[in-house]
Amino acid sequence: MNEPIKLKAKDYKSSVKPIWCPGCGHFSVLNALTKAFAGLGIDKDDTVLVSGIGCSSRLPAYVDSYGFHGVHGRGLAIAQGLKVARPDLTVIAMGGDGDGFSIGGNHFLHACRRNVNMTYIAMDNEVYGMTKGQASPTTPADWDHSKLTPHGPGVRPFKPAALALASGAPWIARGYSGNPNQMARLIAAAIEHPGFSFVHVLSQCITFCPEQTDWKAVVHEREEEALVDADEAAQLFLHEDGFQTGVLYNAQRATWPPSVPEPQSTDITRGFSV
Amino acid sequence: MSTQPLADFLAHSVELESEARERYLELAESMAAHHNDAVSEFFLRMAEESRLHLEEVGGIAKDHDLPELKAWEFQWPDEESPETTSYEAVHYRMSLREAMLLALDNERAAEKFYASFARSSSDENTRKLAAQFAAEEASHAAQLVKKLGALPADSGQHLEEDDDPHMPE
């Protein structure tokens, strides 16, 4: 019998070329994802990438697997439905900070709470890039680079990891687009986690937030094991600088839907008895 | 490194050249999409240089049983392989000179990487090969320095486009 051909990361890329700005962090996520697929030997035919709308949500088109470019903020809803209907598939939802935490914010909360066995990658560049640079839910309060918020949005930004933890997400990691090899390891671990895994990626937008090139100097890798205690994780996420990378929280929790035995014909008959 | 220094070294060399080529190609395509044709063409030429070096390294590596490493199992001095252009270092409005300076940094980083093996490997064959690769990278760097010298000075004005980012004046 012939050995299956081992695919390299580039074999997972489609023939569609990205139109992201040169230097965009999303290139790094694309490379990390395909490296993770190669590392795990993922079967393209059993993998589906689902996204919403925005620069980052273009990513499924650039990967040679099944993909669904959904409507704004609804990538998670589509992905959960798909995974529940086809638990045999590897399902990965993805999108940006606006798509995931604003337009799709409610879906994010409930996806964390529901704990369907799938992965969500949020590419956070703290800005709406596709519409040319407006403040998003993760934009710093004093970011005054947009004509729409010339004095900054003046609102505290979301802390995505804290939000995920409070909503019940059992597995939380953070990656950085300046380190695609570490991110590949995180994405591989997220895919292997039996439950909802949330990968928050600091993915720079060098066009609208050129100051994000400074992230390289402040990002630091977590040296300790991932936290398993939710109280400790809450303390971490509320007080950290937001630039810590690695698997930050890893708890086990029953996934949804619970496995229920198939009803037997006698059970159905009994249901109609009077 | 494992107990097979030469195989490990070659696995890293193949990955280094392969990643350099892939990144240059990716950057060339994205620069073309953003109408920075001069930089796009330069990155394409660098991708071709990397392909030639990859062929050379691959030709040597095919006679060895290389370890199958996952992307995160390679051991690089920094986050990525040394000849790979960092994403945050490029911009769609960058000039040809800036692109060439980046490429020069890459060549020098690769030379430094190979030179460290040439100095410190426990295996003589690895040291010899690493010294050869380091010399090749140094030669690429010297060629780039020469080309940079022949390039007219930057005007100081970066590429303009009709559809500017929506930023404050």
Coordinates of C-alpha atoms in Angstrom, one line a residue:
Chain A
M1 CA 0.0 0.0 0.0
N2 CA 1.3 3.5 -0.9
E3 CA 2.2 5.9 1.9
P4 CA 0.0 9.0 1.9
I5 CA 1.8 12.0 0.5
K6 CA 2.9 14.3 3.3
L7 CA 1.7 17.8 2.4
K8 CA 3.8 20.9 3.1
A9 CA 2.4 24.2 4.3
K10 CA 2.4 25.7 0.9
D11 CA 0.3 22.7 -0.4
Y12 CA -2.6 24.0 1.7
K13 CA -2.7 27.3 0.0
S14 CA -5.1 27.9 -2.8
S15 CA -4.3 29.5 -6.2
V16 CA -6.1 32.7 -5.1
K17 CA -3.6 35.3 -4.2
P18 CA -4.2 37.5 -1.1
I19 CA -4.9 41.2 -1.7
W20 CA -4.0 42.2 1.8
C21 CA -1.6 45.2 2.1
P22 CA 2.1 44.0 2.1
G23 CA 3.1 43.6 5.8
C24 CA -0.4 42.9 6.9
G25 CA -0.5 40.5 9.9
H26 CA -3.1 38.3 8.3
F27 CA -0.5 36.9 5.9
S28 CA 1.2 35.6 9.0
V29 CA -2.0 33.9 10.2
L30 CA -2.5 32.3 6.8
N31 CA 1.1 30.9 7.0
A32 CA 0.6 29.8 10.6
L33 CA -2.7 28.1 9.8
T34 CA -1.2 26.2 6.8
K35 CA 1.9 25.3 8.9
A36 CA -0.4 23.9 11.6
F37 CA -2.3 21.9 9.0
A38 CA 1.0 20.5 7.6
G39 CA 2.2 19.7 11.2
L40 CA -1.0 17.9 12.0
G41 CA -1.4 16.2 8.6
I42 CA -4.9 17.7 8.2
D43 CA -7.0 16.3 5.5
K44 CA -8.1 19.2 3.2
D45 CA -11.3 17.3 2.3
D46 CA -12.4 17.1 6.0
T47 CA -11.7 20.7 6.9
V48 CA -13.9 23.8 6.6
L49 CA -12.9 27.4 7.3
V50 CA -15.8 29.8 8.0
S51 CA -15.5 33.6 8.2
G52 CA -17.6 36.7 8.4
I53 CA -16.7 40.0 6.7
G54 CA -13.6 42.1 6.7
C55 CA -10.0 42.0 5.6
S56 CA -9.2 38.9 7.8
S57 CA -12.4 37.1 6.7
R58 CA -11.0 36.8 3.2
L59 CA -8.7 34.1 4.5
P60 CA -10.7 31.0 3.7
A61 CA -10.4 31.9 0.0
Y62 CA -6.6 31.6 0.3
V63 CA -6.7 28.0 1.7
D64 CA -7.2 24.9 -0.3
S65 CA -9.9 23.4 1.8
Y66 CA -13.7 23.9 2.0
G67 CA -14.6 27.4 3.0
F68 CA -17.6 29.6 3.7
H69 CA -17.4 33.4 3.5
G70 CA -20.4 34.2 5.5
V71 CA -22.2 37.4 6.5
H72 CA -20.9 40.0 8.9
G73 CA -20.4 38.7 12.4
R74 CA -22.1 35.4 11.6
G75 CA -19.1 33.1 11.0
L76 CA -19.4 31.5 14.4
A77 CA -23.1 30.8 14.0
I78 CA -22.5 29.1 10.6
A79 CA -19.4 27.2 11.9
Q80 CA -21.2 25.9 15.0
G81 CA -24.2 24.7 12.9
L82 CA -21.9 23.0 10.6
K83 CA -19.9 21.2 13.3
V84 CA -23.0 20.0 15.1
A85 CA -24.4 18.7 11.8
R86 CA -21.0 17.2 10.7
P87 CA -19.0 16.4 13.8
D88 CA -16.5 14.5 11.7
L89 CA -15.2 17.7 10.1
T90 CA -12.5 20.0 11.4
V91 CA -14.2 23.3 11.6
I92 CA -12.4 26.6 12.1
A93 CA -14.1 30.0 12.3
M94 CA -12.2 33.2 11.8
G95 CA -12.6 36.9 11.5
G96 CA -11.4 40.3 12.8
D97 CA -12.0 42.3 15.9
G98 CA -15.0 44.2 14.5
D99 CA -16.6 41.1 13.0
G100 CA -16.1 39.0 16.1
F101 CA -16.5 41.4 19.0
S102 CA -18.9 44.0 17.7
I103 CA -21.2 42.8 14.8
G104 CA -20.8 39.2 15.9
G105 CA -20.3 39.9 19.6
N106 CA -23.3 38.1 20.8
H107 CA -22.4 35.0 18.7
F108 CA -18.9 35.1 20.3
L109 CA -20.4 35.1 23.8
H110 CA -22.7 32.2 23.1
A111 CA -20.1 30.2 21.2
C112 CA -17.8 30.4 24.3
R113 CA -20.7 29.4 26.5
R114 CA -21.9 26.6 24.2
N115 CA -18.5 24.9 23.8
V116 CA -18.9 23.2 20.5
N117 CA -15.8 21.3 19.5
M118 CA -14.3 23.8 17.0
T119 CA -11.7 26.6 16.8
Y120 CA -12.2 30.3 16.5
I121 CA -9.3 32.6 15.4
A122 CA -9.8 36.3 15.9
M123 CA -7.3 38.4 14.0
D124 CA -7.3 41.6 16.1
N125 CA -5.7 44.7 14.6
E126 CA -7.9 47.1 16.6
V127 CA -9.3 48.7 13.6
Y128 CA -11.8 48.3 10.8
G129 CA -9.3 48.1 7.9
M130 CA -11.5 47.2 5.0
T131 CA -13.6 50.3 5.4
K132 CA -10.4 52.4 5.7
G133 CA -9.6 52.7 9.4
Q134 CA -12.4 53.3 11.9
A135 CA -12.3 52.5 15.6
S136 CA -13.3 48.9 16.5
P137 CA -14.3 47.4 19.9
T138 CA -10.6 46.8 20.7
T139 CA -9.3 50.2 19.6
P140 CA -7.4 52.0 22.5
A141 CA -9.6 54.8 23.9
D142 CA -7.1 57.5 22.9
W143 CA -6.4 56.3 19.3
D144 CA -6.9 59.5 17.3
H145 CA -5.9 58.3 13.8
S146 CA -9.4 58.4 12.3
K147 CA -11.4 61.4 11.1
L148 CA -14.5 59.7 12.6
T149 CA -12.9 59.7 16.1
P150 CA -10.4 62.6 15.9
H151 CA -10.0 62.6 19.7
G152 CA -10.0 58.8 20.0
P153 CA -13.1 56.7 20.6
G154 CA -13.0 57.5 24.3
V155 CA -14.3 54.1 25.3
R156 CA -12.4 51.4 27.1
P157 CA -11.5 48.6 24.6
F158 CA -12.8 45.0 25.1
K159 CA -10.3 42.5 26.5
P160 CA -11.1 39.6 24.3
A161 CA -9.5 36.9 26.5
A162 CA -11.4 38.2 29.6
L163 CA -14.6 38.3 27.6
A164 CA -14.1 34.7 26.4
L165 CA -13.3 33.5 29.9
A166 CA -16.4 35.2 31.4
S167 CA -18.5 33.6 28.7
G168 CA -17.2 30.1 29.5
A169 CA -14.6 29.5 26.8
P170 CA -12.5 26.5 28.1
W171 CA -9.4 27.1 26.0
I172 CA -7.8 30.5 25.3
A173 CA -4.5 31.3 23.6
R174 CA -2.9 34.4 22.2
G175 CA -0.6 34.6 19.2
Y176 CA 1.3 37.3 17.5
S177 CA 1.7 37.8 13.7
G178 CA 5.3 38.6 14.2
N179 CA 5.8 35.0 15.3
P180 CA 4.1 32.7 12.8
N181 CA 5.9 29.6 14.0
Q182 CA 4.7 30.0 17.6
M183 CA 1.2 30.8 16.2
A184 CA 1.3 27.6 14.1
R185 CA 1.9 25.6 17.3
L186 CA -1.0 27.4 19.1
I187 CA -3.4 26.8 16.2
A188 CA -2.4 23.1 16.1
A189 CA -3.0 22.8 19.8
A190 CA -6.3 24.7 19.4
I191 CA -7.5 22.2 16.7
E192 CA -6.5 19.3 18.9
H193 CA -8.3 20.7 22.0
P194 CA -11.6 18.7 22.4
G195 CA -13.9 21.7 22.7
F196 CA -14.2 25.4 21.8
S197 CA -10.8 26.8 21.4
F198 CA -10.2 30.6 21.1
V199 CA -7.0 31.9 19.5
H200 CA -6.7 35.7 19.9
V201 CA -4.1 36.9 17.4
L202 CA -2.4 40.3 17.6
S203 CA -2.3 40.9 13.9
Q204 CA -0.9 44.2 12.9
C205 CA -2.5 46.6 10.4
I206 CA 0.5 48.5 9.2
T207 CA -1.6 50.7 6.9
F208 CA -4.0 52.3 9.4
C209 CA -2.2 51.6 12.7
P210 CA 1.5 51.8 11.7
E211 CA 2.3 52.2 15.5
Q212 CA 1.5 48.4 15.8
T213 CA 4.9 47.6 14.3
D214 CA 6.1 48.4 17.8
W215 CA 4.3 45.4 19.1
K216 CA 7.3 43.3 18.4
A217 CA 9.1 45.0 21.2
V218 CA 6.4 44.4 23.8
V219 CA 5.1 41.0 23.0
H220 CA 6.3 38.3 25.4
E221 CA 5.8 34.6 25.6
R222 CA 4.2 33.1 28.7
E223 CA 6.7 30.8 30.3
E224 CA 4.3 29.1 32.8
E225 CA 1.9 26.3 32.1
A226 CA -1.6 27.4 31.0
L227 CA -3.9 28.2 33.9
V228 CA -6.6 25.7 34.7
D229 CA -8.3 27.7 37.4
A230 CA -10.9 30.2 36.1
D231 CA -10.4 32.6 39.1
E232 CA -6.7 32.7 38.5
A233 CA -7.3 33.2 34.7
A234 CA -9.7 36.1 35.5
Q235 CA -7.0 37.8 37.5
L236 CA -4.6 37.3 34.7
F237 CA -6.8 38.6 32.0
L238 CA -8.0 41.6 33.9
H239 CA -4.6 42.8 34.9
E240 CA -2.2 41.7 32.2
D241 CA -0.8 44.0 29.5
G242 CA -2.5 42.1 26.7
F243 CA 0.8 41.2 25.0
Q244 CA 1.4 37.9 26.6
T245 CA 1.4 35.0 24.1
G246 CA 0.9 31.3 24.4
V247 CA -1.8 29.0 25.7
L248 CA -3.1 31.0 28.6
Y249 CA -6.1 29.0 29.9
N250 CA -6.9 25.3 29.4
A251 CA -9.8 23.8 31.2
Q252 CA -11.8 20.7 30.4
R253 CA -15.6 21.1 30.1
A254 CA -18.3 19.0 28.5
T255 CA -18.9 19.9 24.9
W256 CA -22.2 20.7 23.2
P257 CA -24.2 18.9 22.0
P258 CA -24.0 16.1 24.6
S259 CA -23.9 12.7 23.0
V260 CA -27.4 11.2 23.3
P261 CA -28.1 7.6 22.4
E262 CA -30.1 7.2 19.2
P263 CA -33.7 6.6 20.0
Q264 CA -34.8 3.0 19.5
S265 CA -38.1 2.2 17.8
T266 CA -39.6 1.0 21.1
D267 CA -38.8 4.4 22.7
I268 CA -40.7 6.1 20.0
T269 CA -43.6 3.7 20.2
R270 CA -43.7 4.3 24.0
G271 CA -43.8 8.1 23.4
F272 CA -47.1 7.7 21.6
S273 CA -48.7 5.3 24.1
V274 CA -51.7 6.6 26.1
Chain B
M1 CA 20.4 19.9 17.7
S2 CA 20.1 16.1 17.7
T3 CA 22.8 13.5 17.3
Q4 CA 22.8 13.9 13.5
P5 CA 24.3 17.3 13.1
L6 CA 24.6 17.2 9.3
A7 CA 21.0 16.0 8.7
D8 CA 19.7 18.6 11.2
F9 CA 21.8 21.3 9.6
L10 CA 20.5 20.4 6.1
A11 CA 16.9 20.3 7.3
H12 CA 17.3 23.8 8.7
S13 CA 19.1 25.0 5.5
V14 CA 16.3 23.7 3.3
E15 CA 13.7 25.3 5.4
L16 CA 15.6 28.6 5.6
E17 CA 15.9 28.8 1.8
S18 CA 12.3 27.6 1.2
E19 CA 10.9 30.1 3.7
A20 CA 12.9 33.0 2.2
R21 CA 11.6 32.1 -1.3
E22 CA 8.0 31.8 -0.2
R23 CA 8.1 35.1 1.6
Y24 CA 9.7 37.0 -1.3
L25 CA 7.1 35.5 -3.6
E26 CA 4.3 36.5 -1.3
L27 CA 5.7 40.0 -1.0
A28 CA 6.2 40.3 -4.7
E29 CA 2.6 39.4 -5.3
S30 CA 1.2 41.7 -2.7
M31 CA 3.4 44.6 -3.9
A32 CA 2.1 44.0 -7.5
A33 CA -1.4 44.0 -6.2
H34 CA -0.7 47.5 -4.7
H35 CA 1.0 48.8 -7.8
N36 CA 4.5 49.0 -6.3
D37 CA 6.0 47.4 -9.4
A38 CA 9.7 48.3 -8.8
V39 CA 9.7 46.6 -5.4
S40 CA 7.5 43.7 -6.7
E41 CA 10.1 43.0 -9.4
F42 CA 12.9 43.2 -7.0
F43 CA 11.3 40.7 -4.6
L44 CA 10.6 38.4 -7.5
R45 CA 14.3 38.5 -8.4
M46 CA 15.2 37.7 -4.7
A47 CA 12.7 34.8 -4.8
E48 CA 14.5 33.5 -7.9
E49 CA 17.9 33.8 -6.1
S50 CA 16.4 31.9 -3.1
R51 CA 15.1 29.2 -5.5
L52 CA 18.5 28.7 -7.0
H53 CA 20.0 28.4 -3.5
L54 CA 17.2 26.0 -2.5
E55 CA 18.0 23.8 -5.5
E56 CA 21.6 23.7 -4.5
V57 CA 20.9 22.8 -0.8
G58 CA 18.1 20.4 -1.9
G59 CA 20.6 18.7 -4.2
I60 CA 22.9 18.0 -1.3
A61 CA 20.1 17.2 1.1
K62 CA 18.6 14.5 -1.1
D63 CA 21.4 12.1 -0.2
H64 CA 20.6 12.4 3.5
D65 CA 17.7 11.2 5.7
L66 CA 16.5 14.5 7.0
P67 CA 14.4 14.8 10.2
E68 CA 10.7 15.7 9.6
L69 CA 10.3 18.8 11.7
K70 CA 7.1 20.7 12.3
A71 CA 7.3 24.5 11.7
W72 CA 7.6 25.2 15.4
E73 CA 10.3 22.5 16.0
F74 CA 13.0 24.3 14.0
Q75 CA 15.5 26.2 16.1
W76 CA 16.1 29.7 14.8
P77 CA 18.0 32.5 16.5
D78 CA 14.8 34.6 16.3
E79 CA 11.1 34.0 15.7
E80 CA 11.4 33.1 12.0
S81 CA 14.2 31.6 9.9
P82 CA 17.0 34.2 9.4
E83 CA 16.5 35.0 5.7
T84 CA 12.8 35.6 5.9
T85 CA 11.6 39.2 5.6
S86 CA 9.6 40.3 8.7
Y87 CA 6.0 41.3 7.9
E88 CA 6.2 44.5 10.0
A89 CA 9.3 45.6 8.1
V90 CA 7.5 46.2 4.8
H91 CA 5.0 48.7 3.6
Y92 CA 3.2 49.0 0.2
R93 CA 4.7 52.4 -0.2
M94 CA 8.3 51.3 0.4
S95 CA 11.0 52.4 -2.0
L96 CA 13.3 50.1 -4.0
R97 CA 16.2 51.2 -1.8
E98 CA 14.3 50.2 1.4
A99 CA 13.5 46.9 -0.1
M100 CA 17.1 46.3 -1.0
L101 CA 18.2 47.2 2.5
L102 CA 15.8 44.7 3.9
A103 CA 17.1 42.0 1.6
L104 CA 20.6 42.9 2.6
D105 CA 19.7 42.4 6.3
N106 CA 18.2 39.0 5.3
E107 CA 21.4 37.9 3.5
R108 CA 23.5 39.0 6.5
A109 CA 21.3 37.2 9.0
A110 CA 21.6 34.0 6.9
E111 CA 25.3 34.4 6.7
K112 CA 25.5 34.8 10.5
F113 CA 23.3 31.7 10.9
Y114 CA 25.5 29.6 8.7
A115 CA 28.7 31.0 10.1
S116 CA 27.6 30.0 13.6
F117 CA 27.4 26.4 12.5
A118 CA 30.7 26.7 10.7
R119 CA 32.3 27.7 14.0
S120 CA 30.5 25.5 16.5
S121 CA 29.2 22.3 14.9
S122 CA 30.7 19.1 16.3
D123 CA 30.7 17.5 12.9
E124 CA 33.4 18.4 10.4
N125 CA 31.3 17.9 7.3
T126 CA 28.7 20.2 8.7
R127 CA 31.3 22.8 9.5
K128 CA 32.6 22.7 5.9
L129 CA 29.2 22.9 4.3
A130 CA 28.1 25.7 6.7
A131 CA 31.2 27.7 5.8
Q132 CA 30.4 27.2 2.1
F133 CA 26.8 28.4 2.6
A134 CA 28.0 31.4 4.7
A135 CA 30.4 32.4 2.0
E136 CA 27.6 32.2 -0.6
E137 CA 25.4 34.4 1.6
A138 CA 28.3 36.9 2.0
S139 CA 28.7 37.0 -1.7
H140 CA 24.9 37.7 -2.2
A141 CA 25.2 40.5 0.4
A142 CA 28.2 42.0 -1.4
Q143 CA 26.3 42.0 -4.7
L144 CA 23.4 43.8 -3.0
V145 CA 25.8 46.4 -1.5
K146 CA 27.2 47.0 -5.0
K147 CA 23.7 47.4 -6.5
L148 CA 22.7 49.7 -3.6
G149 CA 25.7 51.9 -4.4
A150 CA 24.6 52.2 -8.0
L151 CA 21.0 53.1 -7.1
P152 CA 20.1 56.8 -7.2
A153 CA 19.3 58.3 -3.8
D154 CA 15.7 58.1 -2.7
S155 CA 13.7 61.2 -3.4
G156 CA 12.3 61.0 0.1
Q157 CA 8.8 60.8 -1.4
H158 CA 7.3 57.4 -1.2
L159 CA 5.0 55.9 -3.8
E160 CA 1.7 57.8 -4.1
E161 CA -1.7 56.2 -4.7
D162 CA -5.1 57.7 -5.6
D163 CA -6.9 56.0 -2.7
D164 CA -5.1 57.1 0.4
P165 CA -5.7 55.8 3.8
H166 CA -8.4 57.8 5.7
M167 CA -5.9 59.4 8.1
P168 CA -5.8 62.9 9.6
E169 CA -3.8 65.6 7.8

